[in-house]
Coordinates of C-alpha atoms in Angstrom, one line a residue:
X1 CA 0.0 0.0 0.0
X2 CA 1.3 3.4 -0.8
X3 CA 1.5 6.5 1.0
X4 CA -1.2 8.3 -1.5
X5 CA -3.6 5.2 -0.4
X6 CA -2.7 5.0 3.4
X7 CA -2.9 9.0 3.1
X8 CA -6.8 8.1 1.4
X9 CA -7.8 5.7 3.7
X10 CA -6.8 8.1 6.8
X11 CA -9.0 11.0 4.9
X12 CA -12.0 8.9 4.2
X13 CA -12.6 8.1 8.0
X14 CA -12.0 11.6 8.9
X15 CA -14.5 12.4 6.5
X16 CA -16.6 9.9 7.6
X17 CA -16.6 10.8 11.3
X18 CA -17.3 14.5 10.5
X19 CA -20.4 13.7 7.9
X20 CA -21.8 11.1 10.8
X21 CA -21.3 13.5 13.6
X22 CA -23.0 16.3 11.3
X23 CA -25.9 13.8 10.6
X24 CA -26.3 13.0 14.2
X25 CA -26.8 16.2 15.1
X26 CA -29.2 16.8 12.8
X27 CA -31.1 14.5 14.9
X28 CA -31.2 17.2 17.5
X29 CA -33.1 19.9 15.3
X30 CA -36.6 20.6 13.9
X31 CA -37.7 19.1 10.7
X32 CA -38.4 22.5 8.5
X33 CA -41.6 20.5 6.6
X34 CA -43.7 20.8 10.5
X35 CA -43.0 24.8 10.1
X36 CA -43.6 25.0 6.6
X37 CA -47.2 23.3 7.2
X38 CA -48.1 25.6 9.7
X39 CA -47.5 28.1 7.7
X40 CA -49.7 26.9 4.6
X41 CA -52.5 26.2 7.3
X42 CA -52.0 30.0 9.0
X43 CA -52.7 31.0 5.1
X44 CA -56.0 28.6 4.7
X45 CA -57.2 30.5 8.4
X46 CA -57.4 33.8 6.6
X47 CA -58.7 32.6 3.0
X48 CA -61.6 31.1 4.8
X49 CA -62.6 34.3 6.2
X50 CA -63.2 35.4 2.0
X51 CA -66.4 36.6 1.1
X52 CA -67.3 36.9 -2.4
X53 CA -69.9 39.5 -4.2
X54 CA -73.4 37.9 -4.3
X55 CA -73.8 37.6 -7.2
X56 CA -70.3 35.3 -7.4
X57 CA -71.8 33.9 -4.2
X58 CA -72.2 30.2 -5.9
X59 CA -68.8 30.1 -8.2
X60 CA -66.7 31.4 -4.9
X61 CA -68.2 28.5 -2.4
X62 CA -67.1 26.1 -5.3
X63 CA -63.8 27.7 -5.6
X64 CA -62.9 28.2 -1.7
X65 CA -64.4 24.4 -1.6
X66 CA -61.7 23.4 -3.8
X67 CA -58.4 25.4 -2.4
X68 CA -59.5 24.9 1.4
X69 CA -61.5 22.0 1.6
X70 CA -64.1 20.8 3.8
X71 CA -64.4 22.8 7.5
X72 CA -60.8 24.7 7.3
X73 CA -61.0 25.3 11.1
X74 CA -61.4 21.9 11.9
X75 CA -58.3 20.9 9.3
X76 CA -55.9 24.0 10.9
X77 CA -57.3 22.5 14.8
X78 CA -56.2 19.1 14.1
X79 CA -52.8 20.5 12.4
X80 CA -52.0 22.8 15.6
X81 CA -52.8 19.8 17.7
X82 CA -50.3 17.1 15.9
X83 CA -47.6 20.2 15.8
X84 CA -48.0 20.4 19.6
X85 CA -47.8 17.0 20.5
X86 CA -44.5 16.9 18.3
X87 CA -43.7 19.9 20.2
X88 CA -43.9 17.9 23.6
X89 CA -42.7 15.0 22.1
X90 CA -39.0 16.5 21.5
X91 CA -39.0 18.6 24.1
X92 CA -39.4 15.9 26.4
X93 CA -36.3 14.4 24.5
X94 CA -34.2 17.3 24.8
X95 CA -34.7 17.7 28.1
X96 CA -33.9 14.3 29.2
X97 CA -29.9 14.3 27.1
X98 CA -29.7 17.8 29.3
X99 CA -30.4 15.7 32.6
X100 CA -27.8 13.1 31.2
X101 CA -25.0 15.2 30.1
X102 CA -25.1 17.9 33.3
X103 CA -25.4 14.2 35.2
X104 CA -22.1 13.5 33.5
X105 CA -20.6 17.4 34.5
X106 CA -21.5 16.9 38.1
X107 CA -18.9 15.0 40.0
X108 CA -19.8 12.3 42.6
X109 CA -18.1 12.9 45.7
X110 CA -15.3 9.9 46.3
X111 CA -12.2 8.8 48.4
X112 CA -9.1 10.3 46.9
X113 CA -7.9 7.8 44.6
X114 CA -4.3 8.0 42.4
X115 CA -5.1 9.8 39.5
X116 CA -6.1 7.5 36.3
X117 CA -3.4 7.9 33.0
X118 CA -6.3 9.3 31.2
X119 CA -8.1 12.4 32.5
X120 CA -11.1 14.5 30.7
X121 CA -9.0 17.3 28.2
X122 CA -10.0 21.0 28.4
X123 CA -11.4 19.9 24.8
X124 CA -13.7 17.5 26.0
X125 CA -15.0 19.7 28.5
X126 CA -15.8 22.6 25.9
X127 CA -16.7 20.0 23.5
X128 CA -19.8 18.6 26.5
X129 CA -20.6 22.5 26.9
X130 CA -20.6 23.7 23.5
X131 CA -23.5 20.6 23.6
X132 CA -25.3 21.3 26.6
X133 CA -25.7 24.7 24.8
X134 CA -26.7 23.9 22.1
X135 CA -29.6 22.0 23.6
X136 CA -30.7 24.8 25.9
X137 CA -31.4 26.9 23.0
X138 CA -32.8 24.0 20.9
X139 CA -35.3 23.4 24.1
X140 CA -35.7 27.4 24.2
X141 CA -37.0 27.0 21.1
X142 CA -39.4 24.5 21.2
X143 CA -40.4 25.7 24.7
X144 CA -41.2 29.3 22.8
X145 CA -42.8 27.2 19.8
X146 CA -45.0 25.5 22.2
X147 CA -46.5 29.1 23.5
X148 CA -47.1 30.2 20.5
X149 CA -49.2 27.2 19.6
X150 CA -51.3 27.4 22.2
X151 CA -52.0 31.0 22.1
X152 CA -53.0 30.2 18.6
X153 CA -54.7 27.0 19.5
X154 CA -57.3 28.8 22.2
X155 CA -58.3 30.9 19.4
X156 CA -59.1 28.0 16.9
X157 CA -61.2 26.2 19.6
X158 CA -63.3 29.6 20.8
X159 CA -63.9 30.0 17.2
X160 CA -65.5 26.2 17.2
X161 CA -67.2 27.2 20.1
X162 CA -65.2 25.6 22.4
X163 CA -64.7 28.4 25.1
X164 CA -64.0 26.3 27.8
X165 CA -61.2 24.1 26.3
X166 CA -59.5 27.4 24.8
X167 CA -59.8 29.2 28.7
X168 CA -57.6 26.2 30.1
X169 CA -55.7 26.2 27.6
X170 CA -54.7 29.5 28.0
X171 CA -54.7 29.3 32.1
X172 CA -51.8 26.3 31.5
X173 CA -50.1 28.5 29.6
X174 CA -50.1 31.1 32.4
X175 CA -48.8 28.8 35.4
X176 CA -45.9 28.4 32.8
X177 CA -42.6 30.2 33.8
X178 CA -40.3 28.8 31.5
X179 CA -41.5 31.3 28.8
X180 CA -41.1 34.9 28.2
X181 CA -43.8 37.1 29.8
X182 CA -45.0 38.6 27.0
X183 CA -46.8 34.9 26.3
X184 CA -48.7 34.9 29.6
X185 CA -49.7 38.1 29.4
X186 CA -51.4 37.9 25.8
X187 CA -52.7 34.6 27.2
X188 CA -54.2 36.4 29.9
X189 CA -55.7 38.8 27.7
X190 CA -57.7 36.2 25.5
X191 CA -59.0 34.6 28.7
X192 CA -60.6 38.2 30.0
X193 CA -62.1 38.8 26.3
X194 CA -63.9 35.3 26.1
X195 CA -64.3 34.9 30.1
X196 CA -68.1 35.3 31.1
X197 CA -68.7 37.6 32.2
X198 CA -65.5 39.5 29.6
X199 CA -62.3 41.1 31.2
X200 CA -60.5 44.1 29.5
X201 CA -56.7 44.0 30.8
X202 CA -54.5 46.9 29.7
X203 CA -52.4 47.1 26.8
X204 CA -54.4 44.5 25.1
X205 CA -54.3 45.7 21.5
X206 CA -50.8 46.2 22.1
X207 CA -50.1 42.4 23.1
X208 CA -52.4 40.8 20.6
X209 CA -50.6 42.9 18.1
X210 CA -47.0 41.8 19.2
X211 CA -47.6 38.1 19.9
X212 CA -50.6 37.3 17.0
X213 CA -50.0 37.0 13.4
X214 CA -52.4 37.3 10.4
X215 CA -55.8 35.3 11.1
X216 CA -55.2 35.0 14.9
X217 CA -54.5 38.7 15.7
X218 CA -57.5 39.5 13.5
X219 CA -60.4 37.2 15.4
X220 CA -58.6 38.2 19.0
X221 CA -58.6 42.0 17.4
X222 CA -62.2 41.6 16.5
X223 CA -63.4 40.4 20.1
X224 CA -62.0 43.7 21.6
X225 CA -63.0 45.8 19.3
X226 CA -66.6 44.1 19.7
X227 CA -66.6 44.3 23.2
X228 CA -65.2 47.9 23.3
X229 CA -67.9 49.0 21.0
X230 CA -65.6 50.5 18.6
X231 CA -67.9 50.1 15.8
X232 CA -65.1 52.0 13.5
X233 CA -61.9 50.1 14.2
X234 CA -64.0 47.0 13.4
X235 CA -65.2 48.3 9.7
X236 CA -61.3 48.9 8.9
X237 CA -60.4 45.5 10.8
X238 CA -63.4 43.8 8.4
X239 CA -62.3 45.5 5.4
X240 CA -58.3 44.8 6.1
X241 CA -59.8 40.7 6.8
X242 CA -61.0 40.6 3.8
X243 CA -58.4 42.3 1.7
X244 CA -55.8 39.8 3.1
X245 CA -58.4 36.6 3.2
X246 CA -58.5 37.7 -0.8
X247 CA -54.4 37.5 -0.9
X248 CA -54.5 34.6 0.9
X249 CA -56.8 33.0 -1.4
X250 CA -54.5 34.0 -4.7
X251 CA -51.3 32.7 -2.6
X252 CA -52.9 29.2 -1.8
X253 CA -53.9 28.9 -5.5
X254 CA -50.7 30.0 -6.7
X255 CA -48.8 27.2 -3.9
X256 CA -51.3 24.9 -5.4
X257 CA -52.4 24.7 -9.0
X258 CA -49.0 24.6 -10.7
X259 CA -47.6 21.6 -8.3
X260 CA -50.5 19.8 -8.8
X261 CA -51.2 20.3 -12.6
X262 CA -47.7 19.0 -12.8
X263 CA -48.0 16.0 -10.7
X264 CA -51.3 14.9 -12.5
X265 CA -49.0 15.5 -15.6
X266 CA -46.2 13.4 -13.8
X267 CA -48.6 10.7 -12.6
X268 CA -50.0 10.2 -16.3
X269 CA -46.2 10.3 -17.7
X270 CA -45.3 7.8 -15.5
X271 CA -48.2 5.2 -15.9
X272 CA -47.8 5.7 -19.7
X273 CA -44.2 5.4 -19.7
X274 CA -44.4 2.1 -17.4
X275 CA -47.0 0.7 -19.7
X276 CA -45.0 1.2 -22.7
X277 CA -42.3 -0.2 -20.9
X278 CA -44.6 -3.7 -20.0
X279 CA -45.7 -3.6 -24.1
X280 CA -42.2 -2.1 -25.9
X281 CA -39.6 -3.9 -23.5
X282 CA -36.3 -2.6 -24.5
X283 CA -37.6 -0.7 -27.2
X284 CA -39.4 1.4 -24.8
X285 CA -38.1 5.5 -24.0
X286 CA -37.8 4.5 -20.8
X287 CA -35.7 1.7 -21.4
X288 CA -33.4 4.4 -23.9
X289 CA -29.6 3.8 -22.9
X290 CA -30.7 1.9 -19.6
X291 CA -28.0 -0.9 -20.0
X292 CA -25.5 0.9 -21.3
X293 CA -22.7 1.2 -18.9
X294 CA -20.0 4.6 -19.3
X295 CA -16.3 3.5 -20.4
X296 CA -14.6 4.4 -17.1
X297 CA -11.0 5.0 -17.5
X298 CA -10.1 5.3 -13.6
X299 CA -10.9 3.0 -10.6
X300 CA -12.4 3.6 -7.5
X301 CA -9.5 5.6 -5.8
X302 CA -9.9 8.7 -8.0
X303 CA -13.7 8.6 -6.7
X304 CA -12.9 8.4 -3.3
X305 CA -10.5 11.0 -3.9
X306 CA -12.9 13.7 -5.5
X307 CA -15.2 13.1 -3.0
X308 CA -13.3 12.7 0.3
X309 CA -10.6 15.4 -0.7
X310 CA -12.9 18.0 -3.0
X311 CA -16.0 17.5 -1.4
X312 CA -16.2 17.0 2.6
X313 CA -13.1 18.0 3.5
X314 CA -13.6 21.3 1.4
X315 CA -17.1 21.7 2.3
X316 CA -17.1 20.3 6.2
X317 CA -13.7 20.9 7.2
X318 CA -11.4 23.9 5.2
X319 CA -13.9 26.4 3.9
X320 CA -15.5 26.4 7.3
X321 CA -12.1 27.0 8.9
X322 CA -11.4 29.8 6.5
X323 CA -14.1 31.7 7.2
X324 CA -13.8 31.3 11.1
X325 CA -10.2 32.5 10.8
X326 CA -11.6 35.7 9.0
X327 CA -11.8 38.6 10.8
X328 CA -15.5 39.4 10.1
X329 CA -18.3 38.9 11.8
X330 CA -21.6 39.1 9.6
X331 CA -24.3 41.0 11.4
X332 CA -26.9 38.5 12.5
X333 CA -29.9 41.5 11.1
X334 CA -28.5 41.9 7.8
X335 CA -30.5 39.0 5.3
X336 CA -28.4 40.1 2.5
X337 CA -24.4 39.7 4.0
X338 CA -26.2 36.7 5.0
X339 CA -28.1 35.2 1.9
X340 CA -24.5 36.9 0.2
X341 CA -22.0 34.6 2.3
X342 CA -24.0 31.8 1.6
X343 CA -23.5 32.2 -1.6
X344 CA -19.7 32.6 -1.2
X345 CA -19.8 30.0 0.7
X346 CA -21.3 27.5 -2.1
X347 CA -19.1 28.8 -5.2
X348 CA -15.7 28.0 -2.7
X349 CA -16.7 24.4 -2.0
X350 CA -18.5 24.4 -5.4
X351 CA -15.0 25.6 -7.1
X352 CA -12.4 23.3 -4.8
X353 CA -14.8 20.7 -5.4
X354 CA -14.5 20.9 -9.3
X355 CA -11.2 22.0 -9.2
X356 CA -9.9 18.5 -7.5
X357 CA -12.2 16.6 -9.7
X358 CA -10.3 18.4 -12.9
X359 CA -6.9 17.4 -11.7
X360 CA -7.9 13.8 -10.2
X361 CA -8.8 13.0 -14.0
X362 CA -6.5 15.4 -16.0
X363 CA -4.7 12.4 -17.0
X364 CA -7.4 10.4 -18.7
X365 CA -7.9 13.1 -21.0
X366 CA -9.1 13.2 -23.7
X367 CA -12.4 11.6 -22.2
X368 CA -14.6 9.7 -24.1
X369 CA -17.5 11.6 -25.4
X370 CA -20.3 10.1 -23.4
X371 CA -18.6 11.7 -20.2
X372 CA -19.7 15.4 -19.0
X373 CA -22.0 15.9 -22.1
X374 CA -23.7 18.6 -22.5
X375 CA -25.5 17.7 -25.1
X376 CA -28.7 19.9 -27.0
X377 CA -29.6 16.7 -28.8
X378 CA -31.5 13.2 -27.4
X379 CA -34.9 15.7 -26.0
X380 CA -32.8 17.1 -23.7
X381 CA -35.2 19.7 -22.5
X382 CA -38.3 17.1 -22.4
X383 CA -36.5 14.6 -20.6
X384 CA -35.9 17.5 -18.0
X385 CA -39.1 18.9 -17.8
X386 CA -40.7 15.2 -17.8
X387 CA -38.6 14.1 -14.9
X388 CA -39.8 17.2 -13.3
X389 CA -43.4 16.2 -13.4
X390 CA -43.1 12.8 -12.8
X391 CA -40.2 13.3 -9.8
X392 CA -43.4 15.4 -8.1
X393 CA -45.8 13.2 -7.2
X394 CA -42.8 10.0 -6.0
X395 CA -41.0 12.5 -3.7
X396 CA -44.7 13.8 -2.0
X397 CA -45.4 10.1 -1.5
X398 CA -42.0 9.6 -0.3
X399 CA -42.1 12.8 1.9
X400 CA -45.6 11.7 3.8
X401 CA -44.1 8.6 4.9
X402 CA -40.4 10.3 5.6
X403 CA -42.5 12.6 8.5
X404 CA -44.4 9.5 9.6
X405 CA -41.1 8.0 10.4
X406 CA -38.9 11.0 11.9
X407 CA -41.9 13.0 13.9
X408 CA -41.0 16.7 13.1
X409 CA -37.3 15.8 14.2
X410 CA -33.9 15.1 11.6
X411 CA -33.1 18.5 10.6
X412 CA -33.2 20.4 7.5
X413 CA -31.4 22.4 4.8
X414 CA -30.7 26.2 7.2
X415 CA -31.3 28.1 3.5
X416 CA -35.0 27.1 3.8
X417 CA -35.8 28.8 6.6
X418 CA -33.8 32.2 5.8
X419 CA -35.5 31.7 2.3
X420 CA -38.9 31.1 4.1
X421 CA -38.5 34.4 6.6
X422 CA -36.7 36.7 4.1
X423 CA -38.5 39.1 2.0
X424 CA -35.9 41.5 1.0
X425 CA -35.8 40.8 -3.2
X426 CA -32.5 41.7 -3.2
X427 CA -32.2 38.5 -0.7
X428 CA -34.1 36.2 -2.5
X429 CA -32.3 36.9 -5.3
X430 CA -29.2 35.7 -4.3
X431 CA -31.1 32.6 -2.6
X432 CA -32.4 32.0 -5.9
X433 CA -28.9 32.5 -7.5
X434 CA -27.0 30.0 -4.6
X435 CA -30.4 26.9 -5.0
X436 CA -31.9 27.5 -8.5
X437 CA -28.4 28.1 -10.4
X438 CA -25.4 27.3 -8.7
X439 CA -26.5 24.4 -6.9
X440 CA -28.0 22.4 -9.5
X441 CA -25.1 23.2 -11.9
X442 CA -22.2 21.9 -9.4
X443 CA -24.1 19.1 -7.6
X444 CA -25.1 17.1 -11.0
X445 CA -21.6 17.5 -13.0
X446 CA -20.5 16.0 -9.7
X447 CA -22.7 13.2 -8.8
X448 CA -25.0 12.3 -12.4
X449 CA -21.5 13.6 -14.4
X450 CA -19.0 12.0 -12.4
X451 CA -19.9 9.8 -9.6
X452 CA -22.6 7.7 -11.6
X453 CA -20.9 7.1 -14.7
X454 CA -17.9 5.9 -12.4
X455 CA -19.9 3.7 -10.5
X456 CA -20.9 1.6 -13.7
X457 CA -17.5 0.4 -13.6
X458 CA -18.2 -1.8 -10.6
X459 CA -22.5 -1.9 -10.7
X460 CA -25.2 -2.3 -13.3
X461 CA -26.5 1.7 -15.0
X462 CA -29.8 0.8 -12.2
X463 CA -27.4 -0.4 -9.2
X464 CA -25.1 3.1 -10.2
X465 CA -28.3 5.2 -10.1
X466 CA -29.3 4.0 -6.5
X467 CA -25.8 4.2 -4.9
X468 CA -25.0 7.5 -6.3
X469 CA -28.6 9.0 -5.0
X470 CA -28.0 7.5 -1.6
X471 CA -24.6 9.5 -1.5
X472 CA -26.5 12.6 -2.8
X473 CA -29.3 12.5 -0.3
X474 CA -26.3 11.7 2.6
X475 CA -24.8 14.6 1.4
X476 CA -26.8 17.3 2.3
X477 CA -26.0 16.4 5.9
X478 CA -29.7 16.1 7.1
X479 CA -31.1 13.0 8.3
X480 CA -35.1 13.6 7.3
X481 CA -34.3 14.8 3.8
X482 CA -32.3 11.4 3.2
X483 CA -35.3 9.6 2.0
X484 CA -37.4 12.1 -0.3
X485 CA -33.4 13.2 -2.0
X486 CA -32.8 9.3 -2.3
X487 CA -35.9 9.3 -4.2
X488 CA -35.4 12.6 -6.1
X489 CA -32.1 11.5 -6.8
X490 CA -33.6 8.4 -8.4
X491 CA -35.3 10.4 -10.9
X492 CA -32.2 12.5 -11.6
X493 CA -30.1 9.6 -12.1
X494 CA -33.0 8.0 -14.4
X495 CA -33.4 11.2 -16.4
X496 CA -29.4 11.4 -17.2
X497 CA -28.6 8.1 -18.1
X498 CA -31.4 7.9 -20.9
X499 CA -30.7 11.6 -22.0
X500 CA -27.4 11.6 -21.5
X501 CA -26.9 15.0 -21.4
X502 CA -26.2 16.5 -18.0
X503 CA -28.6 19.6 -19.0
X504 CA -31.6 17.4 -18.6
X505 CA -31.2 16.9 -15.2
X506 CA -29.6 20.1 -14.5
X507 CA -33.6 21.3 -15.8
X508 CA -35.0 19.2 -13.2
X509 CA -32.7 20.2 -10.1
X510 CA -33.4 23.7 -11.3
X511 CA -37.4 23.5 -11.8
X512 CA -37.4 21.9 -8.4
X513 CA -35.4 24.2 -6.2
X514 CA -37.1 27.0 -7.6
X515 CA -40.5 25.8 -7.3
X516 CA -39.4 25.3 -3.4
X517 CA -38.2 28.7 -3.2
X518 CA -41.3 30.3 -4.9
X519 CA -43.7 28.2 -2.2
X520 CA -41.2 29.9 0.7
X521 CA -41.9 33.3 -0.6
X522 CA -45.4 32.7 -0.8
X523 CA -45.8 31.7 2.5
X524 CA -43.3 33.7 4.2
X525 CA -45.5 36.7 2.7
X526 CA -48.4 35.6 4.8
X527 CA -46.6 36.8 7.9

C-alpha cells in the first residue's frame, strides 16, 4: 500500500466521522416541513374568512371548496394539535440528554484515589458544553414554539365554540414560567375577552398585536374591538380581513395549482411510460440507454478522492475553517451579507470541489465523449421537464411517509428557513442564484456527471443510479431529507442516463429548487 492510499484511507474516515457526527446532530433539530405546514395552514385561516360579491356567491363556495376543503377550522385545529404533541414529544427528548449530560458534568463525591493515566481534556469539557448549549437553545426553542401554539390554539377552539377548552388552555399557559412574559400576558388577555362575564386587561391591542399574526390577531382584534364598541376600528379591521383573506386565497392557488397540474402531468407520464415499458420492453423510451454502462478510464481511488478530498473536506472541514479564521463577523440582522455569504460560501466548496475533480482526471484526458455531455440533442429539454413532473408526485409520496417516520425531528437544509423568513428581493435573489443556479449546476456535473458514470464500472446503470442518489441525499447532511433526496435523486439519475446529457437533469434540479423557493416566498409573505 502506498503513502497516497494510506494517506486516502486516513481522509476517508475523517470524512466519515465528520459527515456522521453532522448527521447525528441533525437529529437534535426541527424538521423545516412541521413549520412549513403551519405556515400553509395560518394562510388557509385567513382565506376562509373570503367573502365573495353575491352575485359570485355560488362560483366562490365552489372555488374556496376546492383550495381549502371541507371545515378549514377543523383541518388547521387538528394541524395545531399534531404540531404540539410533536412539540412535547421533542421537548421531552431534549430535556432528558440535558439531565444526562449535566449528570455526566457533576462530579460524585469519592475517596481520593491515584489519578487515572487518562483524564477528561479542556477539549472534551468545551466540547460537553458547547452541547449542553446547544440544547438549551434547541429546548428554548421549542419551549417558545410551544407558547405560541397554544396562544394560537385557544383561538381556533373559541372560534368552534369551544370556550371552555380554549380558557384552560390559555390558564396552563399562564402557570408556565419557562416562557417569556409577553406569552402569559397575551394569554391572559384572551381569557378576559372570552371569560363570562368578559375582562378588558391593559395594553391588550398592544399584546395581541406583538404576539398574534395574520388570522389569529384578527379574530382576538375583532373580540375587543366588539366588546369595546368601537364600531369603526371594526369596519377597517373587516375591510383589512378581507383584503388579506382575498391575498391569501390567490397565494394558496398559486402554492397549489401549478404543483399539482404538474403532478397529474407526472402521474399520467409515468403510468404511460411504465406501460410502454410492460408492451415495448427494451424498445421502450424508458428503457433508452438503460444498459449501457459509461467506459470508465479510472478506478475507485480517484472517486474516493474527488469526493473525500474535493467535497467534505472542502465543504465540512477547510472552507468552514477559512471563514472562522476571517476577521469578520456578519451582522446577524442583515438577510443580505447573509443570503450573500451563503453564496460565497457555495461557489468555494462548489470551485475546490471541481477543481480537484479536474486534476484527479486530467490524465485520462481526452475523455470519451459520453462523459460530462452537454449535449442539445436526445430531447434534452423534455427529458428534463418530464422528470420534473413525474419526480413530483414519487417525492410527495416519499415525503408523507419520511414525516411519519422521523416526527418533526432530523433537521433540515438552514437556507430554507432564511429563504422562508426573508423578504428583502435583493435577498431572494441571491437565494435563488445560490439553489436555482449554482446548486443544481455543481451538484449534478458531480454526482450524475461524475460519480454515476464511475460507479458503472463496478454496478449495473440501475445499481449506479441508487448508490449514487443515496450518496447525494447523505450529502446534504440532514437526516429527514435522506429519503425524499434518495428518491429525487432516483429520478435525476434515471433522467441522465437515458438523456445523456447533463442539462436534462440540471432542468430538473433547477425546476425543483425554484419551485421550493417560490412556495417559501409565498408563505413567508403571509406573515
Amino acid at each position: 500500500m502506498t503513502r497516497k492510499q494510506l494517506g486516502l484511507i486516513l481522509l476517508t474516515l475523517i470524512s466519515l466521522g465528520l459527515a456522521g457526527l453532522s448527521l447525528l446532530g441533525s437529529w437534535q433539530e426541527p424538521q423545516f416541513q412541521s413549520r412549513l405546514e403551519l405556515y400553509q395552514t395560518n394562510i388557509a385561516l385567513q382565506a376562509q374568512a373570503w367573502q365573495a360579491d353575491d352575485n359570485n356567491n355560488e362560483n366562490f363556495q365552489v372555488i374556496q371548496s376546492a383550495i381549502l376543503g371541507e371545515n378549514p377550522l377543523e383541518n388547521a385545529t387538528k394541524q395545531y394539535e399534531q404540531a404540539r404533541t410533536s412539540v412535547l414529544a421533542n421537548s421531552a427528548k431534549v430535556k432528558s440528554q440535558l439531565v444526562q449530560l449535566r449528570s455526566q458534568s457533576v462530579p460524585t463525591p469519592t475517596p481520593p484515589k491515584p489519578l487515572p493515566e487518562t483524564q477528561p481534556t479542556n477539549d472534551d469539557n468545551d466540547s460537553s458544553l458547547l452541547k449542553q448549549q446547544k440544547l438549551e437553545q434547541s429546548l428554548n426553542q421549542l419551549q417558545k414554539l410551544l407558547a405560541e401554539l397554544d396562544l394560537r390554539l385557544g383561538i381556533l377552539q373559541t372560534q368552534q365554540g369551544k370556550t371552555d377548552i380554549a380558557l384552560k388552555t390559555w390558564a396552563d399557559l399562564q402557570q408556565r414560567t419557562d416562557i417569556n412574559p409577553d406569552f402569559s400576558e397575551t394569554a391572559a388577555v384572551l381569557t378576559g375577552l372570552w371569560s363570562n362575564p368578559p375582562r378588558l386587561l391593559p395594553n391588550s391591542q398592544q399584546l395581541i398585536q406583538k404576539n398574534l399574526e395574520g388570522w389569529f390577531r384578527s379574530s382576538a382584534l375583532v373580540q375587543l374591538y366588539q366588546l369595546q364598541q368601537r364600531q369603526e376600528s371594526l369596519s377597517a379591521l373587516k375591510v383589512a380581513e378581507q383584503e388579506a383573506a382575498g391575498q391569501a386565497v390567490l397565494k394558496l392557488a398559486a402554492i397549489a395549482i401549478i404543483p399539482t397540474f404538474s403532478a397529474l402531468t407526472g402521474m399520467i407520464l409515468l403510468i404511460v411510460l411504465l406501460g410502454q415499458r410492460l408492451i415495448k420492453g427494451k424498445a421502450a423510451l424508458l428503457a433508452q440507454n438503460g444498459d449501457v454502462p459509461w467506459s470508465t478510464p479510472w478506478d475507485g481511488e480517484i472517486v474516493l478522492q474527488v469526493f473525500v478530498v474535493g467535497f467534505f473536506l472542502m465543504g465540512q472541514l477547510f472552507i468552514p475553517l477559512l471563514f472562522s479564521l476571517l476577521p469578520v463577523q456578519l451582522p446577524s440582522g442583515d438577510v443580505r451579507l447573509q443570503a450573500f455569504s451563503v453564496l460565497i460560501r457555495y461557489v468555494l466548496v462548489a470551485s475546490a470541489a471541481l477543481l480537484v475533480l479536474y486534476v484527479s482526471i486530467k490524465r485520462f484526458f481526452p475523455l470519451p465523449d459520453s462523459w460530462f455531455s452537454f449535449s442539445f440533442q436526445n430531447k434534452w429539454f423534455l427529458w428534463g421537464l418530464g422528470g420534473y413532473c413525474a419526480a413530483l408526485p414519487i417525492v410527495v409520496l416519499v415525503s408523507l411517509i419520511n414525516q411519519q417516520l422521523w416526527q418533526g425531528r432530523g433537521g433540515s437544509n438552514p437556507l430554507l428557513q432564511q429563504a422562508l423568513e426573508s423578504q428583502d428581493s435583493v435577498a431572494l435573489g441571491i437565494f435563488y442564484l445560490t439553489a436555482a443556479i449554482a446548486a443544481p449546476f455543481f451538484e449534478e456535473v458531480l454526482f450524475r456527471g461524475f460519480l454515476l458514470p464511475s460507479l458503472t464500472r463496478y454496478l449495473p446503470v440501475w445499481g449506479a443510479i441508487l448508490a449514487s442518489s443515496l450518496l447525494f441525499a447523505l450529502a446534504h447532511l440532514s437526516l429527514s431529507e435522506i429519503l425524499p433526496l434518495t428518491a429525487l435523486g432516483i429520478v435525476l439519475g434515471v433522467v441522465y442516463t437515458r438523456s445523456r446529457s447533463l442539462l436534462a437533469p440540471m432542468l430538473l434540479h433547477s425546476l425543483w429548487n425554484s419551485g421550493t423557493l417560490l412556495s417559501l416566498f409565498i408563505l413567508g409573505s403571509s406573515n
